[in-house]
Tab-separated table of C-alpha atoms and ligand atoms in Angstrom:
chain	number	residue	atom	x	y	z
A	607	UNK	CA	-0.347	-2.735	0.339
A	608	UNK	CA	2.957	-3.218	-1.319
A	609	UNK	CA	5.032	-6.344	-1.974
A	610	UNK	CA	8.610	-6.533	-2.106
A	611	UNK	CA	10.273	-7.551	-5.468
A	612	UNK	CA	11.133	-11.098	-4.076
A	613	UNK	CA	7.566	-11.299	-3.304
A	614	UNK	CA	6.180	-10.280	-6.456
A	615	UNK	CA	8.278	-12.493	-8.497
A	616	UNK	CA	7.672	-15.406	-6.330
A	617	UNK	CA	4.110	-15.047	-6.934
A	618	UNK	CA	4.762	-14.472	-10.737
A	619	UNK	CA	6.723	-17.665	-10.946
A	620	UNK	CA	3.759	-19.730	-9.758
A	621	UNK	CA	1.634	-18.124	-12.632
A	622	UNK	CA	4.449	-19.536	-15.238
A	623	UNK	CA	6.161	-16.514	-15.712
A	624	UNK	CA	9.983	-16.851	-15.852
A	625	UNK	CA	12.006	-15.012	-13.319
A	626	UNK	CA	15.829	-15.400	-12.616
A	627	UNK	CA	17.158	-18.137	-10.355
A	628	UNK	CA	17.663	-16.574	-6.802
A	629	UNK	CA	16.833	-16.275	-2.976
A	630	UNK	CA	16.386	-13.659	-0.472
A	631	UNK	CA	19.081	-12.845	2.214
A	632	UNK	CA	19.586	-11.201	5.103
A	633	UNK	CA	23.150	-11.595	5.894
A	634	UNK	CA	26.171	-11.285	3.836
A	635	UNK	CA	27.279	-14.702	4.505
A	636	UNK	CA	23.668	-15.877	3.147
A	637	UNK	CA	24.171	-13.884	0.215
A	638	UNK	CA	27.478	-15.109	-0.328
A	639	UNK	CA	26.402	-18.817	-0.240
A	640	UNK	CA	23.397	-17.833	-2.594
A	641	UNK	CA	25.659	-16.456	-5.088
A	642	UNK	CA	28.065	-19.619	-4.717
A	643	UNK	CA	25.206	-21.739	-5.581
A	644	UNK	CA	24.386	-19.439	-8.534
A	645	UNK	CA	27.909	-19.692	-10.147
A	646	UNK	CA	29.093	-16.312	-8.689
A	647	UNK	CA	27.778	-13.756	-11.232
A	648	UNK	CA	25.011	-12.457	-9.533
A	649	UNK	CA	22.994	-9.221	-8.806
A	650	UNK	CA	22.646	-7.911	-5.735
A	651	UNK	CA	19.022	-6.079	-5.079
A	652	UNK	CA	17.967	-4.437	-2.005
A	653	UNK	CA	14.594	-5.206	-0.689
A	654	UNK	CA	13.041	-1.739	0.041
A	655	UNK	CA	9.533	-0.668	-0.912
A	656	UNK	CA	10.720	2.427	-2.847
A	657	UNK	CA	11.352	3.331	-6.293
A	658	UNK	CA	14.747	4.085	-7.753
A	659	UNK	CA	16.655	1.599	-5.983
A	660	UNK	CA	19.352	1.422	-8.498
A	661	UNK	CA	20.081	5.003	-8.799
A	662	UNK	CA	20.693	5.176	-4.961
A	663	UNK	CA	23.192	2.339	-5.285
A	664	UNK	CA	21.005	-0.346	-4.209
A	665	UNK	CA	21.264	-2.490	-7.180
A	666	UNK	CA	24.810	-3.995	-8.070
A	667	UNK	CA	26.269	-6.733	-9.986
A	668	UNK	CA	28.843	-9.015	-8.573
A	669	UNK	CA	31.299	-11.209	-10.309
A	670	UNK	CA	31.878	-13.697	-7.757
A	671	UNK	CA	30.762	-15.036	-4.292
A	672	UNK	CA	33.138	-13.222	-2.308
A	673	UNK	CA	32.501	-10.250	-4.124
A	674	UNK	CA	28.556	-10.903	-3.657
A	675	UNK	CA	29.324	-11.245	-0.033
A	676	UNK	CA	31.142	-7.817	0.237
A	677	UNK	CA	28.422	-5.883	-1.631
A	678	UNK	CA	25.566	-7.505	0.422
A	679	UNK	CA	27.220	-6.531	3.516
A	680	UNK	CA	27.286	-2.843	2.148
A	681	UNK	CA	23.760	-2.843	0.896
A	682	UNK	CA	22.585	-4.412	3.976
A	683	UNK	CA	23.943	-1.515	5.972
A	684	UNK	CA	22.143	1.177	3.657
A	685	UNK	CA	18.959	3.282	4.119
A	686	UNK	CA	17.165	4.077	0.957
A	687	UNK	CA	14.960	7.171	1.192
A	688	UNK	CA	15.035	6.529	4.862
A	689	UNK	CA	14.026	2.870	5.079
A	690	UNK	CA	16.456	0.299	6.138
A	691	UNK	CA	17.733	-2.301	3.705
A	692	UNK	CA	16.867	-5.656	5.839
A	693	UNK	CA	17.231	-8.130	3.007
A	694	UNK	CA	18.823	-8.369	-0.360
A	695	UNK	CA	17.439	-10.541	-3.159
A	696	UNK	CA	20.381	-12.443	-4.835
A	697	UNK	CA	19.661	-13.082	-8.392
A	698	UNK	CA	21.579	-14.901	-11.180
A	699	UNK	CA	22.707	-11.993	-13.148
A	700	UNK	CA	20.837	-11.338	-16.476
A	701	UNK	CA	22.974	-10.518	-19.941
A	702	UNK	CA	20.354	-7.928	-20.822
A	703	UNK	CA	19.608	-7.074	-24.260
A	704	UNK	CA	16.366	-5.419	-24.151
A	705	UNK	CA	14.216	-3.861	-21.579
A	706	UNK	CA	10.057	-4.120	-21.770
A	707	UNK	CA	7.781	-2.731	-19.682
A	708	UNK	CA	4.569	-5.000	-19.047
A	709	UNK	CA	1.776	-3.931	-16.225
A	710	UNK	CA	-1.914	-4.109	-15.181
A	711	UNK	CA	-3.560	-1.531	-13.210
A	712	UNK	CA	-7.056	-0.341	-12.757
A	713	UNK	CA	-8.208	2.362	-15.240
A	714	UNK	CA	-10.828	3.906	-12.873
A	715	UNK	CA	-12.253	6.086	-15.806
A	716	UNK	CA	-12.765	3.149	-18.045
A	717	UNK	CA	-14.076	1.073	-15.048
A	718	UNK	CA	-11.808	-2.014	-16.262
A	719	UNK	CA	-8.155	-3.133	-15.488
A	720	UNK	CA	-6.109	-2.217	-18.237
A	721	UNK	CA	-2.618	-4.039	-19.392
A	722	UNK	CA	0.096	-1.687	-20.654
A	723	UNK	CA	3.180	-2.443	-22.419
A	724	UNK	CA	6.287	-0.319	-23.682
A	725	UNK	CA	9.220	-1.159	-25.870
A	726	UNK	CA	10.896	1.738	-23.485
A	727	UNK	CA	11.300	-0.659	-20.156
A	728	UNK	CA	13.590	0.166	-17.279
A	729	UNK	CA	12.393	3.304	-16.562
A	730	UNK	CA	9.050	4.261	-14.744
A	731	UNK	CA	6.193	3.890	-16.870
A	732	UNK	CA	5.084	7.502	-15.534
A	733	UNK	CA	8.192	8.960	-17.174
A	734	UNK	CA	7.558	7.190	-20.715
A	735	UNK	CA	3.554	8.326	-20.507
A	736	UNK	CA	5.402	11.941	-20.109
A	737	UNK	CA	8.135	11.918	-22.701
A	738	UNK	CA	6.754	9.386	-25.104
A	739	UNK	CA	3.240	8.628	-24.635
A	740	UNK	CA	2.902	6.811	-27.930
A	741	UNK	CA	5.351	4.269	-27.008
A	742	UNK	CA	2.733	3.015	-24.251
A	743	UNK	CA	0.268	0.301	-25.856
A	744	UNK	CA	-2.771	-0.317	-23.723
A	745	UNK	CA	-5.895	-2.695	-23.884
A	746	UNK	CA	-8.743	-2.912	-21.443
A	747	UNK	CA	-9.529	-6.303	-19.882
A	748	UNK	CA	-13.197	-7.292	-19.176
A	749	UNK	CA	-13.031	-8.917	-15.968
A	750	UNK	CA	-15.732	-11.325	-16.584
A	751	UNK	CA	-14.042	-12.355	-20.038
A	752	UNK	CA	-10.367	-12.130	-18.911
A	753	UNK	CA	-7.390	-11.607	-21.086
A	754	UNK	CA	-8.070	-12.680	-24.458
A	755	UNK	CA	-5.069	-14.347	-26.439
A	756	UNK	CA	-5.747	-11.755	-29.537
A	757	UNK	CA	-5.308	-9.037	-26.961
A	758	UNK	CA	-1.883	-10.215	-25.852
A	759	UNK	CA	-0.985	-10.530	-29.766
A	760	UNK	CA	-2.141	-7.021	-30.095
A	761	UNK	CA	0.396	-6.019	-27.646
A	762	UNK	CA	3.313	-8.214	-28.733
A	763	UNK	CA	2.697	-6.405	-32.515
A	764	UNK	CA	2.378	-3.050	-30.681
A	765	UNK	CA	5.615	-2.991	-29.033
A	766	UNK	CA	7.217	-4.737	-32.017
A	767	UNK	CA	8.261	-7.798	-30.068
A	768	UNK	CA	10.014	-10.299	-32.266
A	769	UNK	CA	7.751	-13.109	-33.550
A	770	UNK	CA	9.968	-15.839	-31.972
A	771	UNK	CA	8.814	-14.354	-28.436
A	772	UNK	CA	5.192	-14.162	-28.870
A	773	UNK	CA	4.424	-17.624	-27.424
A	774	UNK	CA	5.951	-17.151	-24.276
A	775	UNK	CA	5.021	-13.322	-24.263
A	776	UNK	CA	1.496	-14.454	-24.306
A	777	UNK	CA	2.231	-17.190	-21.334
A	778	UNK	CA	3.765	-14.131	-19.379
A	779	UNK	CA	0.647	-11.799	-20.125
A	780	UNK	CA	-1.859	-14.401	-19.164
A	781	UNK	CA	0.153	-15.480	-16.064
A	782	UNK	CA	0.301	-11.799	-15.070
A	783	UNK	CA	-3.462	-11.215	-15.688
A	784	UNK	CA	-4.225	-14.371	-13.263
A	785	UNK	CA	-1.859	-13.133	-10.493
A	786	UNK	CA	-3.219	-9.634	-10.922
A	787	UNK	CA	-7.186	-11.102	-10.449
A	788	UNK	CA	-6.408	-13.963	-8.145
A	789	UNK	CA	-4.294	-12.006	-5.936
A	790	UNK	CA	-6.713	-8.919	-5.599
A	791	UNK	CA	-3.834	-6.698	-6.791
A	792	UNK	CA	-4.291	-3.136	-7.936
A	793	UNK	CA	-0.534	-3.307	-9.648
A	794	UNK	CA	0.969	-6.253	-11.394
A	795	UNK	CA	4.122	-5.087	-12.981
A	796	UNK	CA	6.928	-6.275	-14.800
A	797	UNK	CA	9.795	-3.502	-15.295
A	798	UNK	CA	11.897	-4.773	-17.053
A	799	UNK	CA	10.796	-7.922	-18.738
A	800	UNK	CA	14.148	-8.410	-20.572
A	801	UNK	CA	15.007	-10.325	-23.560
A	802	UNK	CA	18.538	-11.668	-22.760
A	803	UNK	CA	21.551	-12.190	-25.298
A	804	UNK	CA	20.636	-15.896	-24.825
A	805	UNK	CA	17.174	-14.872	-26.552
A	806	UNK	CA	15.237	-15.606	-23.395
A	807	UNK	CA	12.562	-13.588	-21.846
A	808	UNK	CA	12.870	-13.080	-18.017
A	809	UNK	CA	10.970	-11.006	-15.301
A	810	UNK	CA	14.188	-9.141	-14.012
A	811	UNK	CA	11.751	-6.584	-11.634
A	812	UNK	CA	8.706	-7.311	-10.072
A	813	UNK	CA	6.133	-5.314	-8.253
A	814	UNK	CA	2.597	-6.192	-6.869
A	815	UNK	CA	0.314	-3.796	-4.842
A	816	UNK	CA	-2.713	-5.586	-3.193
A	817	UNK	CA	-5.946	-4.009	-2.417
A	818	UNK	CA	-6.359	-3.607	1.131
A	819	UNK	CA	-9.817	-4.243	1.236
A	820	UNK	CA	-9.417	-7.429	-0.087
A	821	UNK	CA	-6.683	-8.607	2.866
A	822	UNK	CA	-9.474	-10.584	4.657
A	823	UNK	CA	-9.390	-13.244	1.945
A	824	UNK	CA	-5.793	-12.857	0.802
A	825	UNK	CA	-4.578	-13.889	4.412
A	826	UNK	CA	-1.446	-15.223	3.248
A	827	UNK	CA	-0.650	-11.979	1.207
A	828	UNK	CA	-1.516	-9.948	4.165
A	829	UNK	CA	1.027	-11.812	6.229
A	830	UNK	CA	3.733	-10.410	3.742
A	831	UNK	CA	2.965	-6.627	5.111
A	832	UNK	CA	6.299	-4.959	5.688
A	833	UNK	CA	5.480	-2.569	8.390
A	834	UNK	CA	8.783	-0.536	7.983
A	835	UNK	CA	6.901	1.551	5.316
A	836	UNK	CA	3.861	2.340	7.369
A	837	UNK	CA	3.347	5.216	9.782
A	838	UNK	CA	3.273	3.781	13.336
A	839	UNK	CA	-0.457	5.468	13.718
A	840	UNK	CA	-1.936	3.389	10.668
A	841	UNK	CA	-0.217	0.161	12.219
A	842	UNK	CA	-2.350	0.891	15.493
A	843	UNK	CA	-5.575	1.902	13.745
A	844	UNK	CA	-5.604	-1.225	11.717
A	845	UNK	CA	-4.526	-3.379	14.880
A	846	UNK	CA	-8.039	-2.161	16.633
A	847	UNK	CA	-10.096	-2.055	13.387
A	848	UNK	CA	-10.358	2.058	13.355
A	849	UNK	CA	-10.091	3.576	9.942
A	850	UNK	CA	-7.884	6.460	10.105
A	851	UNK	CA	-6.437	9.003	7.864
A	852	UNK	CA	-4.139	11.453	8.962
A	853	UNK	CA	-4.836	15.142	7.727
A	854	UNK	CA	-2.924	18.524	8.016
A	855	UNK	CA	-5.597	20.421	10.239
A	856	UNK	CA	-5.829	20.929	13.903
A	857	UNK	CA	-9.170	19.195	14.900
A	858	UNK	CA	-8.888	15.573	15.834
A	859	UNK	CA	-12.093	13.731	15.003
A	860	UNK	CA	-13.401	10.563	16.607
A	861	UNK	CA	-16.644	9.537	14.692
A	862	UNK	CA	-18.302	6.247	14.273
A	863	UNK	CA	-19.618	5.602	10.440
A	864	UNK	CA	-17.710	6.749	7.260
A	865	UNK	CA	-20.389	8.811	6.217
A	866	UNK	CA	-20.998	10.637	9.581
A	867	UNK	CA	-17.054	11.097	9.585
A	868	UNK	CA	-17.175	12.815	6.110
A	869	UNK	CA	-20.099	14.984	7.524
A	870	UNK	CA	-18.112	15.942	10.508
A	871	UNK	CA	-15.206	16.881	8.472
A	872	UNK	CA	-17.332	18.929	6.186
A	873	UNK	CA	-19.086	20.978	8.870
A	874	UNK	CA	-15.862	21.640	10.810
A	875	UNK	CA	-14.724	23.217	7.381
A	876	UNK	CA	-18.056	25.243	7.239
A	877	UNK	CA	-17.189	26.751	10.690
A	878	UNK	CA	-13.806	27.519	9.755
A	879	UNK	CA	-11.769	24.583	11.248
A	880	UNK	CA	-9.484	22.003	9.782
A	881	UNK	CA	-9.765	18.410	10.650
A	882	UNK	CA	-6.525	16.773	11.513
A	883	UNK	CA	-7.843	13.297	10.689
A	884	UNK	CA	-10.539	11.398	9.093
A	885	UNK	CA	-11.259	8.553	11.930
A	886	UNK	CA	-14.084	5.989	11.856
A	887	UNK	CA	-14.009	4.056	14.986
A	888	UNK	CA	-16.645	1.477	13.324
A	889	UNK	CA	-19.195	-0.303	15.268
A	890	UNK	CA	-19.277	-0.712	19.013
A	891	UNK	CA	-17.353	1.961	21.270
A	892	UNK	CA	-15.884	-0.140	24.032
A	893	UNK	CA	-13.557	1.712	25.950
A	894	UNK	CA	-10.357	-0.128	24.703
A	895	UNK	CA	-11.177	1.061	21.166
A	896	UNK	CA	-11.965	4.547	22.126
A	897	UNK	CA	-8.662	4.790	24.009
A	898	UNK	CA	-6.921	3.479	21.356
A	899	UNK	CA	-8.314	5.779	18.610
A	900	UNK	CA	-8.042	8.785	21.253
A	901	UNK	CA	-4.259	8.079	21.449
A	902	UNK	CA	-3.753	7.730	17.731
A	903	UNK	CA	-5.406	11.069	17.568
A	904	UNK	CA	-3.394	12.734	20.052
A	905	UNK	CA	-0.077	11.205	18.895
A	906	UNK	CA	-0.490	14.123	16.046
A	907	UNK	CA	1.030	17.313	17.807
A	908	UNK	CA	-1.073	19.375	15.563
A	909	UNK	CA	-4.120	18.571	17.629
A	910	UNK	CA	-5.398	21.503	19.623
A	911	UNK	CA	-9.193	19.936	20.251
A	912	UNK	CA	-11.071	16.686	19.905
A	913	UNK	CA	-14.647	16.659	18.833
A	914	UNK	CA	-16.550	13.258	19.383
A	915	UNK	CA	-19.336	12.603	17.191
A	916	UNK	CA	-20.932	9.673	18.084
A	917	UNK	CA	-24.353	7.996	16.858
A	918	UNK	CA	-25.875	5.642	19.147
A	919	UNK	CA	-27.892	3.475	17.347
A	920	UNK	CA	-27.076	-0.169	18.378
A	921	UNK	CA	-24.584	1.064	20.548
A	922	UNK	CA	-26.236	2.951	23.539
A	923	UNK	CA	-24.928	6.377	24.263
A	924	UNK	CA	-24.381	5.797	27.986
A	925	UNK	CA	-22.122	2.818	26.958
A	926	UNK	CA	-20.636	5.013	24.764
A	927	UNK	CA	-19.890	7.811	27.522
A	928	UNK	CA	-18.690	5.098	29.905
A	929	UNK	CA	-16.176	4.074	27.362
A	930	UNK	CA	-14.902	7.699	26.617
A	931	UNK	CA	-14.598	8.269	30.390
A	932	UNK	CA	-12.527	5.298	30.883
A	933	UNK	CA	-10.502	5.639	27.829
A	934	UNK	CA	-10.008	9.298	29.353
A	935	UNK	CA	-8.614	7.780	32.602
A	936	UNK	CA	-5.894	5.736	30.565
A	937	UNK	CA	-4.971	8.281	28.308
A	938	UNK	CA	-4.265	11.406	30.199
A	939	UNK	CA	-4.452	14.875	28.107
A	940	UNK	CA	-4.836	18.680	28.551
A	941	UNK	CA	-6.504	18.997	25.168
A	942	UNK	CA	-9.771	20.305	25.154
A	943	UNK	CA	-12.656	17.768	23.538
A	944	UNK	CA	-16.433	18.472	22.979
A	945	UNK	CA	-18.638	15.551	22.628
A	946	UNK	CA	-22.079	15.178	20.736
A	947	UNK	CA	-23.888	12.151	21.178
A	948	UNK	CA	-27.224	11.322	19.747
A	949	UNK	CA	-29.278	8.454	19.789
A	950	UNK	CA	-30.315	5.821	22.270
A	951	UNK	CA	-30.041	6.986	25.764
A	952	UNK	CA	-28.341	10.182	24.794
A	953	UNK	CA	-29.619	12.091	27.445
A	954	UNK	CA	-27.785	9.854	30.261
A	955	UNK	CA	-24.828	9.484	28.309
A	956	UNK	CA	-24.796	13.443	28.263
A	957	UNK	CA	-25.371	13.779	31.881
A	958	UNK	CA	-22.689	11.528	32.836
A	959	UNK	CA	-20.026	13.323	30.555
A	960	UNK	CA	-21.298	16.770	31.745
A	961	UNK	CA	-21.169	15.370	35.744
A	962	UNK	CA	-17.500	14.432	34.650
A	963	UNK	CA	-16.837	18.047	33.451
A	964	UNK	CA	-16.819	17.208	29.792
A	965	UNK	CA	-18.091	19.750	27.267
A	966	UNK	CA	-20.978	18.319	25.372
A	967	UNK	CA	-23.149	19.238	22.363
A	968	UNK	CA	-26.622	18.404	21.208
A	969	UNK	CA	-26.227	19.193	17.703
A	970	UNK	CA	-23.505	18.741	15.253
A	971	UNK	CA	-23.162	22.786	14.563
A	972	UNK	CA	-22.904	23.553	18.027
A	973	UNK	CA	-20.339	20.674	18.387
A	974	UNK	CA	-18.040	22.153	15.529
A	975	UNK	CA	-18.476	25.985	16.809
A	976	UNK	CA	-17.125	24.810	20.160
A	977	UNK	CA	-14.173	22.698	18.663
A	978	UNK	CA	-13.363	25.461	16.179
A	979	UNK	CA	-13.492	27.999	19.265
A	980	UNK	CA	-11.334	25.581	21.373
A	981	UNK	CA	-8.538	25.555	18.986
A	982	UNK	CA	-8.637	29.356	19.112
A	983	UNK	CA	-8.336	29.126	22.786
A	984	UNK	CA	-11.964	30.212	23.373
B	513	LIG	P1	14.363	-0.601	-9.545
B	513	LIG	O1	15.181	0.229	-10.095
B	513	LIG	O2	14.106	-0.718	-8.305
B	513	LIG	O3	13.365	-0.496	-10.798
B	513	LIG	O4	15.246	-2.110	-9.985
B	513	LIG	P2	14.948	-3.148	-11.362
B	513	LIG	O5	14.970	-4.535	-10.682
B	513	LIG	O6	14.233	-2.709	-12.432
B	513	LIG	O7	16.659	-2.699	-11.706
B	513	LIG	C1	17.014	-1.448	-12.343
B	513	LIG	C2	17.867	-1.547	-13.487
B	513	LIG	O8	18.970	-2.418	-13.393
B	513	LIG	C3	17.264	-2.705	-14.637
B	513	LIG	O9	16.499	-1.936	-15.441
B	513	LIG	C4	18.426	-3.296	-15.376
B	513	LIG	O10	18.981	-2.112	-16.285
B	513	LIG	C5	19.452	-3.316	-14.093
B	513	LIG	N1	19.446	-4.982	-13.719
B	513	LIG	C6	18.624	-5.177	-13.031
B	513	LIG	N2	19.157	-6.617	-12.886
B	513	LIG	C7	20.166	-6.799	-13.434
B	513	LIG	C8	21.030	-7.937	-14.078
B	513	LIG	O11	20.550	-9.190	-13.644
B	513	LIG	N3	21.576	-7.585	-14.978
B	513	LIG	C9	21.920	-6.481	-15.657
B	513	LIG	N4	22.981	-6.329	-16.290
B	513	LIG	N5	21.216	-5.511	-15.412
B	513	LIG	C10	20.297	-5.605	-14.483
B	514	LIG	MN1	12.191	-1.799	-12.008
C-alpha cells in the first residue's frame, strides 16, 4: 500500500526528520490561505500516487498567496497518468542547493533491509542505478541490531556529505530506519533530501510503501489507503477477505487455499488452458463470499469458463454446494462452470449440484479438462 507524500512526510517528522512547513489542501481557497500563513513563497505539489509529478506539471512554485491559489486550482483540475488530483500539498518553498537520495527497502537476496544513499538525488534511484551505479552507497541493516551509528557515518562519508551535516544526517538516518521498522514499511524514501541555501537539511519529498500483510497491526496506516489507485475488483476482494490477483487467461478460478489455488492454475496450464486469475476464498464458503468471489471473477470480460476447486475439510461440501447455488441465484450468468468438490460430504454436495444441472468433476484433472474444453466451445 502506497502512502501519499504528505502522509509519509508527516510520519517522517514524528521520527525527527526535518520537513518543510506546510499543509495539505483540497481547494484553491485553502491552498491560498495556507500560502498566506507561510509567507507567500510556496511550492504546490499534487498528491497523486504516481512518479514524475514534476514533469507532468504537478509541482509548481508560487511567489504569492494569490498565485498559490491560482496554481492550486489548476493542479486540482488535473489528472496525472489518469489519476485525479484531489489534494495538493502547500509547502514553504525551499532554496535548494544540493539534492541527495536516502532510502530504505528490503534486499530480498540479502534477506535484510538495505539503506541506500546517493549524491545524485532528485532523480529516480533506478535511473541512477542504470547510469552511475557507483554513485549509490548501500549498507545492509541487521533487523535485530538496527541501524548502527557507524553505518550512517559510512553513508555520509560515501556520498561526500560535508562534516557539518553529519550530526543531523545521523538523526535523519536513524529516524528513517525507525519509521521503516515501526510502520512495517517495504520502502521509506526521501528523494530529495536537500541542503538549502541556508545550509539546512530538509526532506523535500517523501514516499512510503506499507506491507499489506502488516495492515492488521497498522490500522491507522490502513485507514490512509487511497482507493483511487486500486482496481475495483481488488477493493471488492479485500472487503470480503478474498485473495485475488488478476491474470491474463480466460479460465476463472475459485479455490479455497493458496496452495490449492496455485496447483489449480498449474493443472489448467498443463491441459493447455490459461488461468484468468488467482483466487483464494479462504476458509468457509458462505454464499455471500462465494457470490462476491463470483462477481469479481465474472467482472473480467476475458473469462470464458469458471473452475471451482473446493476442498471440504472443516467446511462441509454440502454447505459449499448450497453456497454456490445460492450465489448463482444472485449472480446471473451464461458463463459455463465446472465444480470439483472433494472432502467431507462430497457426494452429497455433488448430487445437489448435479440436480441443479451443474457440471461437476471428481478429480482436478477431470475438472481442468472440462474447463479447457468449455473455453473452446466444447
Ligand atoms: P517527484 O517529482 O514526484 O519526485 O516530486 P519531488 O517532491 O521530488 O519534486 C521534484 C523536484 O521539484 C525536486 O527534485 C526539486 O528539484 C523540485 N522541488 C520540489 N520542492 C521544491 C521546493 O520547495 N523548491 C524548489 N526550488 N524546488 C523544489
Ligand atoms: Mn521525488
